[in-house]
Short mmCIF file of C-alpha atoms in Angstrom, two decimals:
data_model
loop_
_atom_site.label_atom_id
_atom_site.label_comp_id
_atom_site.label_asym_id
_atom_site.label_seq_id
_atom_site.Cartn_x
_atom_site.Cartn_y
_atom_site.Cartn_z
CA MET E 365 -0.18 0.00 0.15
CA SER E 366 1.04 3.62 -1.17
CA ALA E 367 3.07 5.58 2.28
CA ASP E 368 -0.14 8.15 1.69
CA VAL E 369 -2.73 5.81 2.27
CA THR E 370 -3.57 4.75 5.60
CA ASP E 371 -7.72 3.87 4.63
CA PRO E 372 -7.82 -0.37 3.95
CA ARG E 373 -10.43 0.44 2.00
CA ALA E 374 -8.71 2.76 -0.40
CA GLU E 375 -8.57 1.30 -3.97
CA SER E 376 -5.70 1.04 -6.15
CA THR E 377 -5.72 1.10 -10.16
CA PRO E 378 -2.83 -0.57 -11.25
CA ALA E 379 -0.08 0.38 -13.35
CA PRO E 380 -0.17 -0.49 -17.46
CA SER E 381 2.16 -2.80 -18.43
CA PRO E 382 3.85 -1.79 -22.13
CA SER E 383 2.19 -2.69 -24.91
CA ALA E 384 4.77 -2.11 -27.87
CA PRO E 385 8.57 -2.65 -27.89
CA LEU E 386 10.97 -0.07 -27.07
CA PRO E 387 11.38 2.52 -29.66
CA ARG E 388 14.77 2.79 -31.03
CA THR E 389 14.82 6.84 -30.10
CA THR E 390 13.52 8.70 -27.26
CA PRO E 391 10.32 9.85 -27.44
CA ARG E 392 10.21 13.21 -26.57
CA VAL E 393 6.95 14.90 -25.17
CA ALA E 394 5.54 19.19 -24.45
CA VAL E 395 3.69 19.17 -21.40
CA VAL E 396 1.51 22.27 -22.19
CA GLY E 397 1.01 24.04 -18.71
CA GLY E 398 3.14 24.24 -15.52
CA GLY E 399 0.12 23.34 -13.36
CA ILE E 400 -0.61 19.81 -10.67
CA ALA E 401 -1.97 18.20 -13.95
CA GLY E 402 1.74 19.51 -16.15
CA LEU E 403 3.93 18.57 -13.78
CA ALA E 404 2.39 15.41 -12.58
CA ALA E 405 2.43 14.18 -16.20
CA ALA E 406 5.93 15.29 -16.68
CA CYS E 407 6.82 13.55 -13.70
CA ALA E 408 5.79 10.59 -14.14
CA LEU E 409 6.75 10.19 -18.12
CA ALA E 410 10.36 11.54 -17.32
CA GLU E 411 10.57 8.62 -14.38
CA ARG E 412 10.90 6.94 -17.67
CA GLY E 413 13.49 7.99 -19.84
CA ILE E 414 10.88 10.06 -21.64
CA GLU E 415 12.40 13.26 -22.70
CA VAL E 416 9.54 16.22 -21.42
CA SER E 417 9.33 19.74 -21.88
CA VAL E 418 7.08 21.68 -19.93
CA PHE E 419 5.60 25.17 -21.05
CA GLU E 420 4.25 27.57 -18.85
CA ARG E 421 2.64 30.45 -19.85
CA GLU E 422 3.21 32.01 -16.17
CA GLY E 423 6.68 33.33 -14.69
CA SER E 424 6.53 30.48 -12.60
CA LEU E 425 5.26 26.47 -12.24
CA GLY E 426 2.51 25.65 -9.91
CA GLY E 427 -0.92 27.37 -12.52
CA ARG E 428 -3.68 27.72 -9.86
CA LEU E 429 -0.87 26.92 -7.12
CA ARG E 430 1.87 29.63 -8.08
CA GLY E 431 3.20 32.48 -6.56
CA TRP E 432 5.26 35.64 -7.56
CA ASP E 433 7.20 37.90 -5.99
CA THR E 434 5.84 41.44 -4.70
CA VAL E 435 7.39 44.32 -2.75
CA LEU E 436 5.20 45.99 0.05
CA ALA E 437 4.96 49.55 0.81
CA ASP E 438 7.14 48.56 3.94
CA GLY E 439 9.94 47.71 1.10
CA SER E 440 9.07 44.00 2.33
CA THR E 441 9.19 41.59 -0.80
CA VAL E 442 6.71 38.41 -0.12
CA THR E 443 5.17 35.64 -2.08
CA MET E 444 1.80 36.56 -3.75
CA SER E 445 -0.05 33.57 -4.32
CA ARG E 446 -4.26 33.18 -5.14
CA GLY E 447 -4.70 31.93 -1.89
CA PHE E 448 -5.67 29.02 0.24
CA HIS E 449 -5.31 25.46 -0.68
CA ALA E 450 -5.93 22.65 1.25
CA PHE E 451 -4.00 19.12 1.26
CA PHE E 452 -6.48 16.63 2.58
CA ARG E 453 -5.21 13.27 3.27
CA GLN E 454 -7.17 11.72 0.68
CA TYR E 455 -5.26 13.06 -2.19
CA TYR E 456 -3.23 10.17 -2.51
CA ASN E 457 -1.86 10.72 -6.05
CA LEU E 458 -1.11 14.76 -5.03
CA ARG E 459 1.18 13.76 -2.09
CA GLY E 460 2.52 11.27 -3.51
CA LEU E 461 4.15 13.68 -6.59
CA LEU E 462 4.87 15.74 -3.28
CA ARG E 463 6.99 13.04 -1.82
CA ARG E 464 8.87 12.66 -4.69
CA THR E 465 11.09 15.64 -3.41
CA ASP E 466 9.54 16.14 0.13
CA PRO E 467 9.77 11.64 1.07
CA HIS E 468 7.98 12.68 4.92
CA LEU E 469 5.87 15.74 3.63
CA GLU E 470 7.86 17.56 5.95
CA ARG E 471 6.86 20.81 4.20
CA LEU E 472 3.31 20.83 5.04
CA THR E 473 2.12 21.23 8.57
CA PRO E 474 -1.71 19.75 9.63
CA LEU E 475 -4.31 22.47 10.41
CA PRO E 476 -6.54 20.71 13.35
CA ASP E 477 -10.00 21.77 12.65
CA TYR E 478 -11.62 22.81 9.91
CA PRO E 479 -14.40 25.31 12.01
CA LEU E 480 -17.31 26.73 10.02
CA VAL E 481 -19.63 30.31 11.55
CA HIS E 482 -22.87 31.28 9.66
CA SER E 483 -23.79 34.89 9.64
CA SER E 484 -26.50 33.77 11.88
CA GLY E 485 -24.15 32.87 14.26
CA ALA E 486 -24.45 29.43 14.00
CA ARG E 487 -21.03 27.18 13.77
CA ASP E 488 -20.05 23.73 12.91
CA ARG E 489 -16.20 21.84 13.57
CA PHE E 490 -15.35 18.66 11.86
CA SER E 491 -12.30 18.52 14.76
CA GLY E 492 -13.50 15.68 17.11
CA LEU E 493 -15.87 12.89 14.90
CA PRO E 494 -14.76 9.60 14.27
CA ALA E 495 -12.71 9.03 11.41
CA THR E 496 -14.63 6.18 10.03
CA PRO E 497 -18.27 6.41 7.30
CA PRO E 498 -20.93 6.50 8.12
CA TRP E 499 -20.59 6.92 12.06
CA ASN E 500 -18.96 10.29 11.46
CA ALA E 501 -21.75 11.87 9.83
CA PHE E 502 -23.78 10.50 12.21
CA ALA E 503 -21.87 11.91 14.88
CA LEU E 504 -21.74 15.34 13.62
CA ALA E 505 -26.22 14.95 12.91
CA ALA E 506 -25.60 13.91 16.30
CA SER E 507 -23.72 16.96 18.11
CA SER E 508 -24.03 19.78 15.73
CA ARG E 509 -26.65 22.86 16.04
CA SER E 510 -27.47 22.34 12.44
CA PHE E 511 -29.23 19.03 12.86
CA PRO E 512 -32.47 19.86 14.74
CA ALA E 513 -33.98 16.31 15.58
CA PRO E 514 -37.63 17.92 14.63
CA GLU E 515 -36.15 19.08 11.38
CA LEU E 516 -33.87 15.70 10.99
CA ALA E 517 -37.28 14.02 11.28
CA GLU E 518 -38.66 15.29 7.96
CA VAL E 519 -35.33 14.05 6.35
CA ASN E 520 -36.21 12.23 2.90
CA LEU E 521 -34.32 9.31 3.87
CA PRO E 522 -34.84 7.15 0.45
CA ALA E 523 -33.32 10.02 -0.97
CA ALA E 524 -30.55 10.94 1.44
CA LEU E 525 -29.51 7.36 1.18
CA GLN E 526 -28.31 7.48 -2.18
CA LEU E 527 -25.41 10.01 -0.40
CA LEU E 528 -24.20 6.62 0.70
CA ASP E 529 -24.66 4.56 -2.76
CA VAL E 530 -22.29 6.99 -4.48
CA ASP E 531 -20.57 5.05 -7.49
CA VAL E 532 -18.12 6.94 -10.63
CA PRO E 533 -18.47 6.99 -12.85
CA GLY E 534 -23.31 5.55 -12.14
CA VAL E 535 -23.86 8.29 -9.63
CA HIS E 536 -23.41 11.11 -13.35
CA ALA E 537 -25.84 9.07 -14.82
CA ARG E 538 -28.48 8.31 -11.58
CA LEU E 539 -27.55 12.65 -10.68
CA GLY E 540 -26.07 13.84 -12.94
CA HIS E 541 -29.30 15.88 -14.49
CA ARG E 542 -30.19 17.79 -10.77
CA SER E 543 -28.09 21.00 -9.71
CA ALA E 544 -26.89 20.34 -6.30
CA ARG E 545 -29.51 22.63 -4.63
CA ASP E 546 -31.67 20.32 -5.87
CA LEU E 547 -30.74 17.14 -5.05
CA LEU E 548 -30.74 19.13 -1.21
CA GLU E 549 -33.84 20.33 -1.67
CA VAL E 550 -35.42 16.46 -2.49
CA ILE E 551 -33.42 15.34 0.49
CA ARG E 552 -35.34 18.46 2.74
CA PHE E 553 -31.49 18.69 4.44
CA PRO E 554 -32.23 21.05 7.36
CA ARG E 555 -32.76 24.57 6.59
CA THR E 556 -29.94 25.24 9.38
CA ALA E 557 -27.04 23.21 8.19
CA HIS E 558 -27.67 24.00 4.30
CA HIS E 559 -24.31 26.24 4.62
CA LEU E 560 -22.40 23.36 5.73
CA ALA E 561 -23.84 21.50 2.39
CA PHE E 562 -24.11 24.33 0.03
CA GLU E 563 -21.20 26.75 0.97
CA VAL E 564 -18.79 24.61 1.93
CA PHE E 565 -19.23 22.06 -0.83
CA SER E 566 -20.41 23.54 -3.53
CA ARG E 567 -18.44 26.97 -3.38
CA SER E 568 -14.97 24.86 -3.43
CA PHE E 569 -16.01 23.91 -6.89
CA PHE E 570 -16.05 28.29 -7.35
CA ALA E 571 -19.79 27.97 -8.70
CA ALA E 572 -23.26 28.70 -6.86
CA PRO E 573 -25.41 25.27 -6.14
CA GLU E 574 -27.11 26.07 -8.50
CA GLN E 575 -24.55 25.93 -11.12
CA LEU E 576 -23.18 22.51 -9.74
CA SER E 577 -24.22 19.14 -10.76
CA ALA E 578 -26.37 16.89 -8.06
CA ALA E 579 -23.50 14.04 -9.16
CA GLU E 580 -20.47 16.17 -8.45
CA MET E 581 -21.53 17.33 -4.87
CA ALA E 582 -22.40 13.67 -4.23
CA VAL E 583 -19.15 12.86 -4.96
CA MET E 584 -17.68 15.45 -3.01
CA PHE E 585 -19.54 14.27 -0.30
CA HIS E 586 -18.13 10.39 -0.68
CA VAL E 587 -14.32 11.74 -1.20
CA TYR E 588 -14.09 13.63 2.04
CA PHE E 589 -17.04 13.01 4.16
CA LEU E 590 -18.58 9.30 3.85
CA GLY E 591 -16.80 7.22 2.09
CA SER E 592 -13.02 7.32 3.32
CA SER E 593 -11.85 7.13 6.19
CA GLU E 594 -8.50 10.20 5.84
CA GLY E 595 -11.35 12.14 7.86
CA LEU E 596 -11.32 15.97 6.92
CA VAL E 597 -7.85 16.64 8.55
CA PHE E 598 -5.84 18.72 6.20
CA ASP E 599 -2.41 19.74 5.70
CA VAL E 600 -1.07 23.19 4.36
CA PRO E 601 2.24 24.32 3.19
CA THR E 602 4.28 25.40 5.80
CA SER E 603 6.37 28.31 3.37
CA PRO E 604 4.87 30.09 0.47
CA PHE E 605 3.81 27.22 -2.44
CA PRO E 606 6.78 27.94 -4.68
CA GLN E 607 9.36 27.36 -2.38
CA ALA E 608 7.61 24.76 -0.74
CA LEU E 609 6.28 22.51 -3.20
CA TRP E 610 7.03 24.07 -6.90
CA ASP E 611 11.14 25.06 -6.89
CA PRO E 612 11.89 21.47 -5.62
CA LEU E 613 9.58 19.85 -8.39
CA ALA E 614 12.18 21.79 -11.25
CA ARG E 615 15.17 20.59 -9.59
CA TYR E 616 13.83 16.74 -9.25
CA LEU E 617 12.40 16.91 -13.33
CA GLN E 618 15.83 19.14 -13.78
CA GLY E 619 17.38 15.87 -12.60
CA LEU E 620 15.51 13.53 -14.67
CA GLY E 621 16.47 15.56 -17.63
CA ALA E 622 13.22 17.15 -17.87
CA THR E 623 13.21 20.82 -19.35
CA THR E 624 10.93 23.24 -17.76
CA HIS E 625 10.39 26.74 -19.63
CA THR E 626 8.37 29.39 -18.17
CA GLY E 627 7.06 32.95 -19.21
CA ILE E 628 6.38 30.90 -23.08
CA ARG E 629 2.65 31.03 -24.76
CA VAL E 630 2.23 27.99 -26.90
CA GLU E 631 0.76 29.24 -30.06
CA ARG E 632 -0.37 25.84 -31.70
CA VAL E 633 0.08 22.69 -32.27
CA ARG E 634 0.30 21.35 -35.49
CA PRO E 635 1.29 18.04 -37.75
CA GLY E 636 5.27 17.63 -37.89
CA ARG E 637 7.63 16.70 -40.36
CA GLN E 638 9.55 14.13 -38.77
CA ARG E 639 7.08 13.51 -35.12
CA PRO E 640 3.99 13.71 -34.91
CA HIS E 641 3.73 17.19 -33.46
CA THR E 642 4.87 20.83 -34.06
CA VAL E 643 4.55 22.56 -31.19
CA GLU E 644 5.17 26.62 -31.54
CA TRP E 645 5.48 28.82 -28.91
CA THR E 646 6.70 32.88 -27.99
CA GLY E 647 8.19 33.46 -25.34
CA ALA E 648 11.54 35.71 -24.45
CA GLY E 649 13.46 34.72 -27.80
CA GLY E 650 10.18 35.33 -30.03
CA PRO E 651 8.31 33.03 -32.01
CA GLN E 652 10.09 29.56 -32.07
CA GLY E 653 8.47 25.68 -32.93
CA ALA E 654 9.96 21.99 -32.19
CA GLU E 655 8.20 18.43 -33.62
CA PHE E 656 7.73 15.96 -30.20
CA ASP E 657 5.87 12.73 -30.57
CA ALA E 658 3.11 13.61 -27.88
CA VAL E 659 1.71 16.46 -26.64
CA VAL E 660 0.17 16.86 -22.85
CA LEU E 661 -2.75 19.11 -23.07
CA ALA E 662 -2.51 20.84 -19.07
CA THR E 663 -3.93 23.99 -19.89
CA ASP E 664 -6.89 25.15 -17.55
CA PRO E 665 -10.19 25.14 -19.80
CA ARG E 666 -9.75 29.00 -21.46
CA GLY E 667 -6.41 28.52 -21.90
CA LEU E 668 -7.77 24.50 -23.97
CA ARG E 669 -10.61 26.29 -25.94
CA ALA E 670 -7.54 29.00 -27.26
CA LEU E 671 -5.37 26.24 -27.95
CA VAL E 672 -7.54 23.65 -29.65
CA ALA E 673 -8.93 27.24 -31.65
CA ASP E 674 -6.07 28.53 -32.94
CA SER E 675 -4.97 24.50 -34.06
CA PRO E 676 -7.46 23.99 -36.58
CA GLU E 677 -5.58 20.46 -37.49
CA LEU E 678 -5.26 19.10 -34.00
CA GLY E 679 -7.95 16.12 -32.48
CA GLY E 680 -11.01 15.31 -34.65
CA ALA E 681 -14.23 17.36 -35.50
CA ALA E 682 -16.65 16.18 -32.52
CA TRP E 683 -13.28 16.07 -29.92
CA ARG E 684 -13.27 20.12 -31.15
CA ALA E 685 -16.45 20.98 -30.75
CA SER E 686 -16.23 19.09 -27.07
CA VAL E 687 -13.51 21.37 -25.86
CA SER E 688 -15.67 24.60 -27.52
CA ARG E 689 -18.11 24.24 -25.01
CA MET E 690 -16.90 23.69 -22.23
CA ALA E 691 -17.93 25.67 -19.53
CA SER E 692 -15.29 28.20 -16.86
CA ALA E 693 -16.64 28.88 -13.16
CA PRO E 694 -17.59 32.61 -12.44
CA PRO E 695 -14.99 34.97 -11.41
CA PHE E 696 -13.36 34.35 -7.79
CA LEU E 697 -11.35 37.36 -5.70
CA VAL E 698 -8.92 36.27 -3.57
CA SER E 699 -7.62 39.73 -0.89
CA ARG E 700 -4.54 39.55 1.09
CA TYR E 701 -3.85 41.96 4.12
CA TRP E 702 -0.46 42.94 5.37
CA LEU E 703 -2.35 44.77 8.90
CA ASP E 704 0.14 46.42 11.58
CA ARG E 705 -1.77 45.27 14.10
CA PRO E 706 -2.26 41.65 15.02
CA VAL E 707 -5.35 40.01 14.28
CA ARG E 708 -6.79 38.04 18.52
CA SER E 709 -4.64 35.53 19.24
CA HIS E 710 -7.51 32.61 19.72
CA ARG E 711 -8.38 33.13 15.46
CA GLN E 712 -7.91 30.44 13.33
CA ALA E 713 -5.26 29.21 10.51
CA PHE E 714 -8.42 29.16 8.62
CA LEU E 715 -11.98 29.43 9.18
CA GLY E 716 -15.39 28.66 6.59
CA THR E 717 -17.50 31.38 6.31
CA ALA E 718 -21.39 31.22 5.23
CA GLY E 719 -24.49 33.25 5.11
CA HIS E 720 -22.26 36.25 3.22
CA PRO E 721 -22.87 37.91 0.36
CA THR E 722 -19.76 37.02 -0.79
CA LEU E 723 -16.85 36.04 1.74
CA ASP E 724 -16.20 32.79 1.76
CA ASN E 725 -13.27 31.53 4.27
CA ILE E 726 -10.63 33.61 6.05
CA SER E 727 -6.64 32.90 6.71
CA VAL E 728 -4.84 33.74 9.05
CA LEU E 729 -0.88 33.01 7.30
CA GLU E 730 1.17 33.49 10.09
CA ARG E 731 -0.88 30.71 11.80
CA TYR E 732 1.49 28.25 9.63
CA GLU E 733 3.16 30.10 7.24
CA ASP E 734 6.85 31.05 7.40
CA GLN E 735 7.64 33.82 5.67
CA ALA E 736 3.92 35.40 6.84
CA ARG E 737 4.80 34.72 10.32
CA ALA E 738 8.31 36.54 10.01
CA TRP E 739 6.56 39.48 8.23
CA ALA E 740 4.34 39.37 11.05
CA HIS E 741 6.70 39.76 14.34
CA ARG E 742 8.43 42.09 12.52
CA ALA E 743 5.88 44.74 11.82
CA GLY E 744 4.07 43.25 15.22
CA GLY E 745 0.83 42.67 13.03
CA SER E 746 -0.77 40.06 10.71
CA VAL E 747 -0.89 38.50 6.86
CA VAL E 748 -5.24 37.72 6.27
CA GLU E 749 -6.05 36.87 3.27
CA LEU E 750 -10.22 36.73 2.41
CA HIS E 751 -11.27 34.27 -0.59
CA ALA E 752 -15.08 34.74 -2.71
CA TYR E 753 -15.72 32.19 -4.64
CA ALA E 754 -18.68 32.60 -6.92
CA LEU E 755 -18.95 36.45 -7.96
CA PRO E 756 -21.33 37.57 -11.17
CA GLU E 757 -20.05 37.83 -14.31
CA GLY E 758 -18.39 41.37 -15.12
CA CYS E 759 -19.10 42.19 -11.94
CA ASP E 760 -16.54 45.69 -11.01
CA ALA E 761 -13.76 44.23 -8.90
CA GLY E 762 -13.04 47.24 -7.11
CA ALA E 763 -16.86 47.14 -5.66
CA GLU E 764 -16.13 43.48 -5.16
CA GLN E 765 -12.60 44.19 -2.97
CA LYS E 766 -14.31 46.90 -0.48
CA SER E 767 -17.27 44.50 -0.15
CA LEU E 768 -15.51 41.16 0.58
CA TRP E 769 -12.88 43.94 3.04
CA GLU E 770 -16.54 44.70 5.08
CA GLN E 771 -17.73 41.16 5.24
CA ALA E 772 -14.72 40.46 6.89
CA VAL E 773 -15.12 43.20 9.38
CA THR E 774 -18.39 41.83 10.76
CA VAL E 775 -16.38 38.52 11.24
CA TYR E 776 -13.31 39.56 12.67
CA PRO E 777 -14.01 42.97 14.72
CA GLU E 778 -10.09 43.46 15.01
CA MET E 779 -9.58 44.31 11.37
CA ALA E 780 -11.37 47.41 11.24
CA GLY E 781 -9.16 49.54 13.79
CA ALA E 782 -6.06 48.17 11.83
CA ARG E 783 -3.74 49.79 9.33
CA VAL E 784 -3.32 47.99 5.66
CA VAL E 785 0.09 47.86 5.85
CA ASP E 786 -0.21 47.04 2.00
CA ALA E 787 -2.84 44.26 0.10
CA ARG E 788 -2.60 42.39 -3.15
CA HIS E 789 -5.60 41.48 -4.72
CA GLU E 790 -6.61 38.84 -7.56
CA LEU E 791 -9.53 38.63 -9.98
CA GLY E 792 -9.87 35.69 -11.60
CA MET E 793 -12.25 32.89 -13.86
CA ASP E 794 -10.10 29.84 -14.85
CA CYS E 795 -11.94 27.78 -12.44
CA ALA E 796 -13.65 24.91 -14.56
CA LEU E 797 -17.33 24.36 -13.83
CA PHE E 798 -18.82 21.21 -13.40
CA PRO E 799 -23.02 21.89 -14.51
CA PRO E 800 -26.06 19.72 -13.97
CA GLY E 801 -26.01 17.38 -17.66
CA GLY E 802 -22.38 17.82 -18.35
CA TYR E 803 -20.55 15.48 -17.54
CA THR E 804 -20.66 13.46 -20.83
CA GLU E 805 -19.61 16.41 -22.66
CA ARG E 806 -16.49 16.51 -20.37
CA CYS E 807 -12.61 15.79 -22.24
CA THR E 808 -11.41 12.36 -21.41
CA VAL E 809 -7.74 12.24 -20.59
CA THR E 810 -7.37 10.36 -24.51
CA THR E 811 -7.94 12.00 -27.47
CA PRO E 812 -9.03 10.44 -31.12
CA ASP E 813 -5.44 10.81 -31.47
CA PRO E 814 -3.21 8.54 -29.30
CA THR E 815 -0.24 11.21 -29.26
CA LEU E 816 -2.44 13.44 -27.59
CA VAL E 817 -3.82 13.24 -24.21
CA VAL E 818 -5.22 16.32 -21.99
CA ALA E 819 -5.02 16.65 -18.11
CA GLY E 820 -6.44 18.78 -15.36
CA ASP E 821 -9.50 19.02 -13.21
CA HIS E 822 -11.40 19.75 -15.62
CA VAL E 823 -11.28 16.52 -17.64
CA ARG E 824 -13.08 13.37 -16.45
CA VAL E 825 -11.15 10.27 -14.95
CA ASP E 826 -13.60 8.49 -14.03
CA LEU E 827 -12.47 7.83 -10.44
CA PRO E 828 -13.22 9.45 -6.96
CA VAL E 829 -11.06 12.50 -7.29
CA ALA E 830 -11.31 15.89 -7.32
CA LEU E 831 -10.13 19.68 -6.98
CA MET E 832 -6.50 19.49 -7.17
CA GLU E 833 -6.17 15.52 -6.33
CA GLY E 834 -8.42 15.36 -9.64
CA ALA E 835 -5.31 17.92 -11.55
CA ALA E 836 -2.98 15.25 -10.25
CA THR E 837 -4.22 12.07 -11.01
CA SER E 838 -5.43 13.00 -15.03
CA GLY E 839 -1.89 14.31 -15.43
CA LEU E 840 -0.56 10.51 -14.06
CA LEU E 841 -3.21 9.06 -16.30
CA ALA E 842 -2.02 10.92 -19.07
CA ALA E 843 1.20 9.63 -19.19
CA ASN E 844 0.17 6.08 -18.55
CA ALA E 845 -1.50 6.45 -22.06
CA LEU E 846 1.76 7.54 -23.45
CA LEU E 847 3.93 5.00 -21.59
CA PRO E 848 3.12 1.68 -22.90
CA ARG E 849 3.27 2.16 -26.41
CA TRP E 850 6.54 3.03 -26.18
CA GLY E 851 7.60 -0.28 -23.99
CA ARG E 852 7.17 1.19 -20.38
CA HIS E 853 5.61 0.55 -17.49
CA GLY E 854 2.55 3.10 -16.30
CA HIS E 855 2.40 4.42 -12.51
CA THR E 856 -0.28 3.07 -10.01
CA LEU E 857 -2.99 5.21 -8.94
CA TRP E 858 -4.46 5.59 -5.69
CA SER E 859 -8.62 6.62 -4.41
CA VAL E 860 -10.84 6.39 -2.29
CA PRO E 861 -13.26 3.70 -2.44
CA ARG E 862 -15.08 3.98 -5.75
CA ARG E 863 -18.49 3.13 -4.12
CA GLY E 864 -20.06 3.49 -1.09
CA ARG E 865 -18.29 1.37 2.01
CA ASN E 866 -21.51 -0.29 3.59
CA ALA E 867 -23.04 -3.34 1.72
CA LEU E 868 -26.15 -2.45 3.65
CA PHE E 869 -26.28 1.67 2.83
CA ARG E 870 -25.96 0.46 -1.08
CA ALA E 871 -28.25 -2.21 -1.25
CA LEU E 872 -31.40 0.06 0.92
CA ALA E 873 -30.35 2.73 -1.89
CA ARG E 874 -30.95 0.89 -4.69
CA ALA E 875 -33.82 -1.07 -2.89
CA VAL E 876 -35.46 2.57 -2.89
CA ARG E 877 -34.62 3.59 -5.66
CA GLN E 878 -36.01 0.85 -8.10
CA PRO E 879 -39.71 1.23 -9.04
CA ARG E 880 -42.10 -1.33 -7.62
CA PRO E 881 -42.88 -4.07 -10.48
CA PRO E 882 -46.55 -3.41 -10.89
CA GLU E 883 -49.01 -5.63 -9.51
CA ARG E 884 -50.86 -8.58 -11.40
CA ASN E 885 -54.29 -8.58 -11.41
CA ARG E 886 -55.93 -10.77 -9.05
#
């Protein structure tokens, strides 16, 4: 069993075996995109002796977890990023990727609690619960004020049982046509607990509940709560993302003979003369190009749509049309403030918030990150980060920043008296959307061209994975799709169980959803 897997019911996907002899020359692969998916694919390929070139549009690796230096008004140079990310214990493939350079994951530290606070004053937390499902869910319902007994008695039990019979991809056929909001309305989930299901699980997909597939929400419940005994404990990097994660991984790739190119925009992919593909790019040296035996497209949805549109000979017509229909999630905002005085000492490193117009969580970085801790010590202040996950399209950035700060002050009133030494704001719209009915339209890892594969958290992989783990898993699967054709073994993957853990609950769920046979005339 993998070093990252402690759940005895976790499942492995065996490494594929070679399907062809070793070629006479070393295959060359271009990986377009240097985020989690691209780096996972690059490592998996380079470890098997493939010549890999990674092309990243931004000036640093990491994708949505990249970081960059910025100079504050007080002269301090700090690393800015696109916000807080939780590394859950069931992110087996992502954690396995990080172990390439950090075998004991010493550059991650656990956050012992995951508190949630509603604007009404209601509070919940996931610490202290049993690790094993479904007892964790029963304990939460029994101990939380968000699950009052009278409302629990009104729950639609047959509908609720469907959350205990999640199987991938079958759940998408059963629930994928509904929205997450519809699902909880049908279940008659207690109103006081809606912030747990709606505003934590659905908005972590950067979407409002009515924009998210009910099947995706069911898979989320399965991955993080009902299907895994890893629990909801998560880790965070002890340093900014580049220093803790991506710089070491870039050096690791370099040691394997791979090359990483940042600040490079891949313009198009067209047929090559000597090898299947020519990749053309623009960087500091102007337009350039090279031929490759295969290409891994590991960009975000927006970048994938643009690259495919500019590469008219890439893939088949149906595949290209599917890519063009890929949706992006609504805009998100990350605001980070360097304050001249500390927030109160009891404030959590991470606080989930609900019931506010746009505020989704608050992080206090000096509680876990060394660079922020050093700045806070020098300045006698705090580094506070605010997130808004699903803003209206076309929103006014300045107005949203102002509103987000005002909402945060109602949660942490002491910030109102602090002087803002400096602030940075990141408004983006490059995450994937998983709408009702969209599962069958999603790109798969493989394409009509066996030398062209796709990776990213937007890619359908038919495993119970999501978000960062979905990205890492898709990258490994992309490498696994290429390696056997070149006489190489692939890589083993891990996931939480692919179906509900308890056979009795699965049987009950299937019994109540099966239509009763018609009665015979007597």
